């Protein structure tokens, strides 16, 4: 049964009959498309919810079977395919557990979609600062003691929202205990596990939050599994969170015209996980080891390993990660992200016998490093320590008060002690540096200056080119 791919099989059977399209989408099975032929061929399968293909929002056939297999594969009580990315999963799980005015505990280095969900629902967020991880030079995970203190201060919280693993592949080794502390207080645990859809393939990887006892887990299948962009999963296994409420909000928030290319991709990715073996993982780790050894032997690049074996941090001593990223892109090597210290690689989840051009990758990275060394040498900029120095913080205002308040643009160096009125997000990784309602501190402004100095990209409402930020008047 784990070899079944109900949506893929239904779609293949449907197309085999050479159907004529008198329905949406308007490209008519690709006939009217002027896209390149390589893309145009895929449009044959870009159909809508037709007889034999099931109804995404009220599944009874192929989609239902595929989602049931998904739940079996991950050990959930109920699982859902997401065609609007993990963002819609994060929205749905927060809507299903919280109401306007509720207090919610949130890991401070959460993705921007979590902050957007909090604002849309209108909750009162209490931010829990993660521990600074010296090895990766990034914000890591929440400490058990800090979480316990937060629950003691806010025992009436309606949910605790974690990010696990972090964008950089870090995990809390006592995460099971953290979940148990939340459950002892009858608080559901919601986990943005966007970068952990692959964790269940072997016990040699960190344990998935779902297996550790989390109530709702959202995963971006497209990040580490062979799925198309936007293709994601949501899993529920909870005595605190209603599966029907999750389903209710997903029907409201997801597209009423789901892409069958995405659904087939999700079906295929689930099958990939279900059929992944220990032999496959041993093969991957052998290829990974060879790549690391050959790269470090032929260059002065530093390789930093983290909890998740699919993540590698690469540093070029004397240069920022942004400079290394630019050098790599000149060699047509594209990494996941860069920061002041390093670039982040996400390796493929290979199966036994799969080929990946590691040799060519090493050659190109070596050449990029050689060209990078032609640039003037300078001391590497160290990442700032965690900008959220206080372990537990709250917003000065509710989201509604922020929306109604008068605001003004001020030079950011004169904003110390003021209250942020907008979000400023270095991207990637998409973790807000400023969120509305928070006090602006010296540490945060110092971090902002560092990122501006090295040409980081920012999302959100800002006028940083004019050195202005938006604050409450």
PDB file of C-alpha atoms in Angstrom, residues 216-465:
ATOM      1  CA  UNK A 216      -0.325  20.165  15.197  1.00  0.00           C
ATOM      2  CA  UNK A 217       2.704  20.079  12.899  1.00  0.00           C
ATOM      3  CA  UNK A 218       3.078  21.914   9.585  1.00  0.00           C
ATOM      4  CA  UNK A 219       5.762  20.785   7.129  1.00  0.00           C
ATOM      5  CA  UNK A 220       6.977  22.237   3.848  1.00  0.00           C
ATOM      6  CA  UNK A 221       7.277  19.101   1.746  1.00  0.00           C
ATOM      7  CA  UNK A 222       8.912  21.179  -0.971  1.00  0.00           C
ATOM      8  CA  UNK A 223      11.862  22.218   1.202  1.00  0.00           C
ATOM      9  CA  UNK A 224      13.483  18.822   1.798  1.00  0.00           C
ATOM     10  CA  UNK A 225      11.354  16.285  -0.109  1.00  0.00           C
ATOM     11  CA  UNK A 226      11.008  15.985  -3.915  1.00  0.00           C
ATOM     12  CA  UNK A 227       7.855  18.114  -4.050  1.00  0.00           C
ATOM     13  CA  UNK A 228       6.951  21.232  -5.995  1.00  0.00           C
ATOM     14  CA  UNK A 229       7.214  24.687  -4.483  1.00  0.00           C
ATOM     15  CA  UNK A 230       4.223  25.517  -2.193  1.00  0.00           C
ATOM     16  CA  UNK A 231       3.471  21.827  -1.618  1.00  0.00           C
ATOM     17  CA  UNK A 232       3.117  21.228   2.141  1.00  0.00           C
ATOM     18  CA  UNK A 233       1.635  18.926   4.795  1.00  0.00           C
ATOM     19  CA  UNK A 234      -0.331  19.512   7.993  1.00  0.00           C
ATOM     20  CA  UNK A 235      -0.641  16.783  10.647  1.00  0.00           C
ATOM     21  CA  UNK A 236      -2.925  16.632  13.701  1.00  0.00           C
ATOM     22  CA  UNK A 237      -2.483  14.283  16.649  1.00  0.00           C
ATOM     23  CA  UNK A 238      -4.060  15.941  19.653  1.00  0.00           C
ATOM     24  CA  UNK A 239      -6.469  15.753  22.543  1.00  0.00           C
ATOM     25  CA  UNK A 240      -6.534  19.569  22.674  1.00  0.00           C
ATOM     26  CA  UNK A 241      -7.010  20.643  19.045  1.00  0.00           C
ATOM     27  CA  UNK A 242     -10.061  19.733  16.958  1.00  0.00           C
ATOM     28  CA  UNK A 243      -9.315  18.109  13.611  1.00  0.00           C
ATOM     29  CA  UNK A 244     -12.627  19.457  12.329  1.00  0.00           C
ATOM     30  CA  UNK A 245     -11.658  23.019  13.245  1.00  0.00           C
ATOM     31  CA  UNK A 246      -8.389  22.606  11.351  1.00  0.00           C
ATOM     32  CA  UNK A 247     -10.321  21.243   8.377  1.00  0.00           C
ATOM     33  CA  UNK A 248     -12.844  24.100   8.647  1.00  0.00           C
ATOM     34  CA  UNK A 249     -10.187  26.805   8.459  1.00  0.00           C
ATOM     35  CA  UNK A 250      -8.248  25.045   5.709  1.00  0.00           C
ATOM     36  CA  UNK A 251     -11.411  25.024   3.575  1.00  0.00           C
ATOM     37  CA  UNK A 252     -11.738  28.757   4.188  1.00  0.00           C
ATOM     38  CA  UNK A 253      -8.093  29.686   3.679  1.00  0.00           C
ATOM     39  CA  UNK A 254      -6.949  27.396   0.866  1.00  0.00           C
ATOM     40  CA  UNK A 255      -7.633  27.986  -2.793  1.00  0.00           C
ATOM     41  CA  UNK A 256     -10.939  26.706  -4.143  1.00  0.00           C
ATOM     42  CA  UNK A 257      -9.050  25.873  -7.356  1.00  0.00           C
ATOM     43  CA  UNK A 258      -6.248  23.578  -6.183  1.00  0.00           C
ATOM     44  CA  UNK A 259      -3.421  22.710  -8.554  1.00  0.00           C
ATOM     45  CA  UNK A 260      -3.431  19.011  -9.396  1.00  0.00           C
ATOM     46  CA  UNK A 261       0.240  19.315 -10.248  1.00  0.00           C
ATOM     47  CA  UNK A 262       0.830  20.264  -6.616  1.00  0.00           C
ATOM     48  CA  UNK A 263      -1.475  17.534  -5.323  1.00  0.00           C
ATOM     49  CA  UNK A 264       0.252  14.893  -7.444  1.00  0.00           C
ATOM     50  CA  UNK A 265       3.605  16.230  -6.253  1.00  0.00           C
ATOM     51  CA  UNK A 266       2.496  15.883  -2.614  1.00  0.00           C
ATOM     52  CA  UNK A 267       1.229  12.360  -3.252  1.00  0.00           C
ATOM     53  CA  UNK A 268       4.569  11.455  -4.817  1.00  0.00           C
ATOM     54  CA  UNK A 269       6.590  13.043  -1.988  1.00  0.00           C
ATOM     55  CA  UNK A 270       4.609  11.081   0.598  1.00  0.00           C
ATOM     56  CA  UNK A 271       5.379   7.878  -1.285  1.00  0.00           C
ATOM     57  CA  UNK A 272       9.061   8.873  -1.386  1.00  0.00           C
ATOM     58  CA  UNK A 273       9.118   9.109   2.420  1.00  0.00           C
ATOM     59  CA  UNK A 274       7.172   5.868   2.902  1.00  0.00           C
ATOM     60  CA  UNK A 275       9.651   3.946   0.758  1.00  0.00           C
ATOM     61  CA  UNK A 276      12.848   5.529   2.062  1.00  0.00           C
ATOM     62  CA  UNK A 277      15.132   2.965   3.726  1.00  0.00           C
ATOM     63  CA  UNK A 278      18.099   2.894   6.088  1.00  0.00           C
ATOM     64  CA  UNK A 279      20.189   1.791   3.117  1.00  0.00           C
ATOM     65  CA  UNK A 280      19.110   4.940   1.282  1.00  0.00           C
ATOM     66  CA  UNK A 281      20.182   7.116   4.206  1.00  0.00           C
ATOM     67  CA  UNK A 282      23.539   5.330   4.538  1.00  0.00           C
ATOM     68  CA  UNK A 283      24.145   6.014   0.845  1.00  0.00           C
ATOM     69  CA  UNK A 284      23.272   9.705   1.308  1.00  0.00           C
ATOM     70  CA  UNK A 285      25.580  10.043   4.317  1.00  0.00           C
ATOM     71  CA  UNK A 286      28.444   8.416   2.427  1.00  0.00           C
ATOM     72  CA  UNK A 287      28.039  10.873  -0.464  1.00  0.00           C
ATOM     73  CA  UNK A 288      27.773  13.733   2.017  1.00  0.00           C
ATOM     74  CA  UNK A 289      30.968  12.671   3.800  1.00  0.00           C
ATOM     75  CA  UNK A 290      32.880  12.419   0.521  1.00  0.00           C
ATOM     76  CA  UNK A 291      31.706  15.883  -0.502  1.00  0.00           C
ATOM     77  CA  UNK A 292      32.707  17.500   2.808  1.00  0.00           C
ATOM     78  CA  UNK A 293      36.127  15.823   2.830  1.00  0.00           C
ATOM     79  CA  UNK A 294      36.905  16.726  -0.781  1.00  0.00           C
ATOM     80  CA  UNK A 295      35.719  20.329  -0.327  1.00  0.00           C
ATOM     81  CA  UNK A 296      37.761  20.989   2.821  1.00  0.00           C
ATOM     82  CA  UNK A 297      40.837  19.234   1.369  1.00  0.00           C
ATOM     83  CA  UNK A 298      40.843  21.372  -1.788  1.00  0.00           C
ATOM     84  CA  UNK A 299      39.867  24.755  -0.308  1.00  0.00           C
ATOM     85  CA  UNK A 300      40.071  26.779   2.883  1.00  0.00           C
ATOM     86  CA  UNK A 301      36.308  26.792   3.130  1.00  0.00           C
ATOM     87  CA  UNK A 302      34.985  25.789   6.537  1.00  0.00           C
ATOM     88  CA  UNK A 303      32.095  23.330   6.788  1.00  0.00           C
ATOM     89  CA  UNK A 304      29.882  23.527   9.882  1.00  0.00           C
ATOM     90  CA  UNK A 305      27.612  20.543  10.546  1.00  0.00           C
ATOM     91  CA  UNK A 306      24.361  20.919  12.494  1.00  0.00           C
ATOM     92  CA  UNK A 307      21.664  18.591  13.868  1.00  0.00           C
ATOM     93  CA  UNK A 308      19.960  18.109  10.510  1.00  0.00           C
ATOM     94  CA  UNK A 309      22.239  16.203   8.134  1.00  0.00           C
ATOM     95  CA  UNK A 310      20.643  17.877   5.092  1.00  0.00           C
ATOM     96  CA  UNK A 311      21.941  21.274   6.241  1.00  0.00           C
ATOM     97  CA  UNK A 312      25.561  22.414   5.888  1.00  0.00           C
ATOM     98  CA  UNK A 313      26.956  25.853   6.740  1.00  0.00           C
ATOM     99  CA  UNK A 314      29.892  26.997   4.605  1.00  0.00           C
ATOM    100  CA  UNK A 315      32.229  29.816   5.638  1.00  0.00           C
ATOM    101  CA  UNK A 316      35.040  31.577   3.817  1.00  0.00           C
ATOM    102  CA  UNK A 317      37.404  33.032   6.459  1.00  0.00           C
ATOM    103  CA  UNK A 318      37.741  36.767   5.983  1.00  0.00           C
ATOM    104  CA  UNK A 319      34.569  37.160   3.940  1.00  0.00           C
ATOM    105  CA  UNK A 320      30.892  37.502   4.684  1.00  0.00           C
ATOM    106  CA  UNK A 321      28.348  34.943   3.656  1.00  0.00           C
ATOM    107  CA  UNK A 322      26.899  37.498   1.248  1.00  0.00           C
ATOM    108  CA  UNK A 323      30.259  37.809  -0.530  1.00  0.00           C
ATOM    109  CA  UNK A 324      30.620  34.036  -0.685  1.00  0.00           C
ATOM    110  CA  UNK A 325      27.072  33.743  -2.062  1.00  0.00           C
ATOM    111  CA  UNK A 326      27.869  36.260  -4.826  1.00  0.00           C
ATOM    112  CA  UNK A 327      31.047  34.385  -5.735  1.00  0.00           C
ATOM    113  CA  UNK A 328      29.182  31.079  -5.886  1.00  0.00           C
ATOM    114  CA  UNK A 329      26.439  32.530  -8.054  1.00  0.00           C
ATOM    115  CA  UNK A 330      29.039  33.676 -10.581  1.00  0.00           C
ATOM    116  CA  UNK A 331      29.806  29.967 -10.897  1.00  0.00           C
ATOM    117  CA  UNK A 332      26.051  29.233 -11.158  1.00  0.00           C
ATOM    118  CA  UNK A 333      25.881  27.635  -7.724  1.00  0.00           C
ATOM    119  CA  UNK A 334      22.818  28.820  -5.799  1.00  0.00           C
ATOM    120  CA  UNK A 335      22.603  28.383  -2.028  1.00  0.00           C
ATOM    121  CA  UNK A 336      19.556  28.617   0.247  1.00  0.00           C
ATOM    122  CA  UNK A 337      20.627  31.774   2.074  1.00  0.00           C
ATOM    123  CA  UNK A 338      23.536  33.901   3.201  1.00  0.00           C
ATOM    124  CA  UNK A 339      24.159  35.824   6.410  1.00  0.00           C
ATOM    125  CA  UNK A 340      27.041  37.828   7.807  1.00  0.00           C
ATOM    126  CA  UNK A 341      29.127  34.710   8.474  1.00  0.00           C
ATOM    127  CA  UNK A 342      28.159  31.938   6.082  1.00  0.00           C
ATOM    128  CA  UNK A 343      25.962  30.405   3.426  1.00  0.00           C
ATOM    129  CA  UNK A 344      23.475  27.598   4.032  1.00  0.00           C
ATOM    130  CA  UNK A 345      23.314  24.550   1.774  1.00  0.00           C
ATOM    131  CA  UNK A 346      20.333  22.183   1.697  1.00  0.00           C
ATOM    132  CA  UNK A 347      21.467  18.791   0.402  1.00  0.00           C
ATOM    133  CA  UNK A 348      19.189  16.447  -1.566  1.00  0.00           C
ATOM    134  CA  UNK A 349      17.536  13.531   0.245  1.00  0.00           C
ATOM    135  CA  UNK A 350      19.134  10.968  -2.065  1.00  0.00           C
ATOM    136  CA  UNK A 351      18.098   7.340  -2.347  1.00  0.00           C
ATOM    137  CA  UNK A 352      20.525   4.499  -2.986  1.00  0.00           C
ATOM    138  CA  UNK A 353      21.893   4.796  -6.508  1.00  0.00           C
ATOM    139  CA  UNK A 354      20.683   8.365  -7.109  1.00  0.00           C
ATOM    140  CA  UNK A 355      23.248  10.588  -8.750  1.00  0.00           C
ATOM    141  CA  UNK A 356      23.953  14.180  -7.820  1.00  0.00           C
ATOM    142  CA  UNK A 357      26.828  16.250  -9.290  1.00  0.00           C
ATOM    143  CA  UNK A 358      28.848  16.564  -6.066  1.00  0.00           C
ATOM    144  CA  UNK A 359      32.151  16.453  -8.002  1.00  0.00           C
ATOM    145  CA  UNK A 360      31.094  19.319 -10.265  1.00  0.00           C
ATOM    146  CA  UNK A 361      29.756  21.199  -7.229  1.00  0.00           C
ATOM    147  CA  UNK A 362      33.108  20.889  -5.452  1.00  0.00           C
ATOM    148  CA  UNK A 363      34.972  22.128  -8.547  1.00  0.00           C
ATOM    149  CA  UNK A 364      32.714  25.153  -8.898  1.00  0.00           C
ATOM    150  CA  UNK A 365      32.900  25.979  -5.187  1.00  0.00           C
ATOM    151  CA  UNK A 366      36.681  25.746  -5.318  1.00  0.00           C
ATOM    152  CA  UNK A 367      36.803  28.126  -8.276  1.00  0.00           C
ATOM    153  CA  UNK A 368      34.413  30.524  -6.511  1.00  0.00           C
ATOM    154  CA  UNK A 369      36.682  30.544  -3.473  1.00  0.00           C
ATOM    155  CA  UNK A 370      39.743  31.233  -5.628  1.00  0.00           C
ATOM    156  CA  UNK A 371      38.001  34.200  -7.227  1.00  0.00           C
ATOM    157  CA  UNK A 372      36.762  35.389  -3.836  1.00  0.00           C
ATOM    158  CA  UNK A 373      40.335  35.500  -2.529  1.00  0.00           C
ATOM    159  CA  UNK A 374      41.188  38.064  -5.207  1.00  0.00           C
ATOM    160  CA  UNK A 375      39.031  40.519  -3.265  1.00  0.00           C
ATOM    161  CA  UNK A 376      40.586  42.520  -0.405  1.00  0.00           C
ATOM    162  CA  UNK A 377      40.893  40.503   2.808  1.00  0.00           C
ATOM    163  CA  UNK A 378      39.091  41.789   5.871  1.00  0.00           C
ATOM    164  CA  UNK A 379      38.070  40.510   9.258  1.00  0.00           C
ATOM    165  CA  UNK A 380      34.924  38.439   9.119  1.00  0.00           C
ATOM    166  CA  UNK A 381      31.866  40.101  10.590  1.00  0.00           C
ATOM    167  CA  UNK A 382      30.608  38.010  13.485  1.00  0.00           C
ATOM    168  CA  UNK A 383      26.907  37.482  13.954  1.00  0.00           C
ATOM    169  CA  UNK A 384      25.457  39.493  16.797  1.00  0.00           C
ATOM    170  CA  UNK A 385      24.409  37.604  19.879  1.00  0.00           C
ATOM    171  CA  UNK A 386      20.674  36.992  20.028  1.00  0.00           C
ATOM    172  CA  UNK A 387      19.111  40.429  19.619  1.00  0.00           C
ATOM    173  CA  UNK A 388      16.232  39.528  21.946  1.00  0.00           C
ATOM    174  CA  UNK A 389      18.177  39.749  25.196  1.00  0.00           C
ATOM    175  CA  UNK A 390      15.181  39.461  27.528  1.00  0.00           C
ATOM    176  CA  UNK A 391      14.036  35.854  27.814  1.00  0.00           C
ATOM    177  CA  UNK A 392      10.308  36.666  27.865  1.00  0.00           C
ATOM    178  CA  UNK A 393       8.823  39.811  26.338  1.00  0.00           C
ATOM    179  CA  UNK A 394       5.410  41.083  25.305  1.00  0.00           C
ATOM    180  CA  UNK A 395       4.106  43.717  22.948  1.00  0.00           C
ATOM    181  CA  UNK A 396       3.485  47.214  24.280  1.00  0.00           C
ATOM    182  CA  UNK A 397       0.166  47.366  22.404  1.00  0.00           C
ATOM    183  CA  UNK A 398      -2.401  45.002  20.942  1.00  0.00           C
ATOM    184  CA  UNK A 399      -2.466  44.613  17.156  1.00  0.00           C
ATOM    185  CA  UNK A 400      -5.742  46.559  17.071  1.00  0.00           C
ATOM    186  CA  UNK A 401      -4.215  49.430  19.074  1.00  0.00           C
ATOM    187  CA  UNK A 402      -1.207  49.482  16.746  1.00  0.00           C
ATOM    188  CA  UNK A 403      -3.478  49.643  13.711  1.00  0.00           C
ATOM    189  CA  UNK A 404      -5.421  52.597  15.155  1.00  0.00           C
ATOM    190  CA  UNK A 405      -2.439  54.477  16.584  1.00  0.00           C
ATOM    191  CA  UNK A 406      -0.868  57.502  14.925  1.00  0.00           C
ATOM    192  CA  UNK A 407       2.513  56.675  13.430  1.00  0.00           C
ATOM    193  CA  UNK A 408       5.524  58.494  12.050  1.00  0.00           C
ATOM    194  CA  UNK A 409       8.782  57.870  10.197  1.00  0.00           C
ATOM    195  CA  UNK A 410      11.912  58.606  12.209  1.00  0.00           C
ATOM    196  CA  UNK A 411      15.653  58.106  11.624  1.00  0.00           C
ATOM    197  CA  UNK A 412      16.354  54.651  12.976  1.00  0.00           C
ATOM    198  CA  UNK A 413      19.281  55.835  15.112  1.00  0.00           C
ATOM    199  CA  UNK A 414      16.847  58.109  16.971  1.00  0.00           C
ATOM    200  CA  UNK A 415      14.336  55.307  17.536  1.00  0.00           C
ATOM    201  CA  UNK A 416      15.846  53.759  20.673  1.00  0.00           C
ATOM    202  CA  UNK A 417      13.079  53.206  23.211  1.00  0.00           C
ATOM    203  CA  UNK A 418      10.333  53.881  20.672  1.00  0.00           C
ATOM    204  CA  UNK A 419       7.714  51.279  19.731  1.00  0.00           C
ATOM    205  CA  UNK A 420       7.902  49.647  16.310  1.00  0.00           C
ATOM    206  CA  UNK A 421       4.804  50.154  14.153  1.00  0.00           C
ATOM    207  CA  UNK A 422       5.784  47.792  11.337  1.00  0.00           C
ATOM    208  CA  UNK A 423       7.619  44.584  10.653  1.00  0.00           C
ATOM    209  CA  UNK A 424      11.178  44.590   9.315  1.00  0.00           C
ATOM    210  CA  UNK A 425      12.316  41.196   8.099  1.00  0.00           C
ATOM    211  CA  UNK A 426      15.824  40.290   6.904  1.00  0.00           C
ATOM    212  CA  UNK A 427      15.095  37.753   4.160  1.00  0.00           C
ATOM    213  CA  UNK A 428      16.037  35.004   4.054  1.00  0.00           C
ATOM    214  CA  UNK A 429      15.528  33.492   6.589  1.00  0.00           C
ATOM    215  CA  UNK A 430      12.299  35.484   7.056  1.00  0.00           C
ATOM    216  CA  UNK A 431      12.583  35.935  10.831  1.00  0.00           C
ATOM    217  CA  UNK A 432      11.463  39.462  11.820  1.00  0.00           C
ATOM    218  CA  UNK A 433      14.045  41.751  13.415  1.00  0.00           C
ATOM    219  CA  UNK A 434      11.295  44.224  14.409  1.00  0.00           C
ATOM    220  CA  UNK A 435       7.652  43.338  15.006  1.00  0.00           C
ATOM    221  CA  UNK A 436       4.834  45.825  15.656  1.00  0.00           C
ATOM    222  CA  UNK A 437       4.401  46.691  19.313  1.00  0.00           C
ATOM    223  CA  UNK A 438       7.931  45.800  20.447  1.00  0.00           C
ATOM    224  CA  UNK A 439      10.329  48.276  22.009  1.00  0.00           C
ATOM    225  CA  UNK A 440      13.280  49.183  19.780  1.00  0.00           C
ATOM    226  CA  UNK A 441      16.535  48.395  21.576  1.00  0.00           C
ATOM    227  CA  UNK A 442      20.182  49.280  21.025  1.00  0.00           C
ATOM    228  CA  UNK A 443      20.952  45.624  20.272  1.00  0.00           C
ATOM    229  CA  UNK A 444      18.318  45.443  17.532  1.00  0.00           C
ATOM    230  CA  UNK A 445      19.489  48.698  15.931  1.00  0.00           C
ATOM    231  CA  UNK A 446      23.091  47.483  15.997  1.00  0.00           C
ATOM    232  CA  UNK A 447      21.998  44.314  14.224  1.00  0.00           C
ATOM    233  CA  UNK A 448      20.071  46.389  11.688  1.00  0.00           C
ATOM    234  CA  UNK A 449      23.173  48.482  10.962  1.00  0.00           C
ATOM    235  CA  UNK A 450      25.296  45.355  10.489  1.00  0.00           C
ATOM    236  CA  UNK A 451      22.836  43.932   7.984  1.00  0.00           C
ATOM    237  CA  UNK A 452      22.513  47.229   6.115  1.00  0.00           C
ATOM    238  CA  UNK A 453      26.291  47.572   5.908  1.00  0.00           C
ATOM    239  CA  UNK A 454      26.690  44.251   4.140  1.00  0.00           C
ATOM    240  CA  UNK A 455      23.774  44.712   1.757  1.00  0.00           C
ATOM    241  CA  UNK A 456      21.164  42.408   3.272  1.00  0.00           C
ATOM    242  CA  UNK A 457      17.670  42.355   1.767  1.00  0.00           C
ATOM    243  CA  UNK A 458      14.679  43.409   3.875  1.00  0.00           C
ATOM    244  CA  UNK A 459      10.945  42.816   3.575  1.00  0.00           C
ATOM    245  CA  UNK A 460       8.193  44.653   5.422  1.00  0.00           C
ATOM    246  CA  UNK A 461       7.177  48.286   5.691  1.00  0.00           C
ATOM    247  CA  UNK A 462      10.351  50.355   5.850  1.00  0.00           C
ATOM    248  CA  UNK A 463      12.329  53.182   4.240  1.00  0.00           C
ATOM    249  CA  UNK A 464      15.765  51.916   5.119  1.00  0.00           C
ATOM    250  CA  UNK A 465      17.388  53.486   2.064  1.00  0.00           C
TER     251      UNK A 465
END
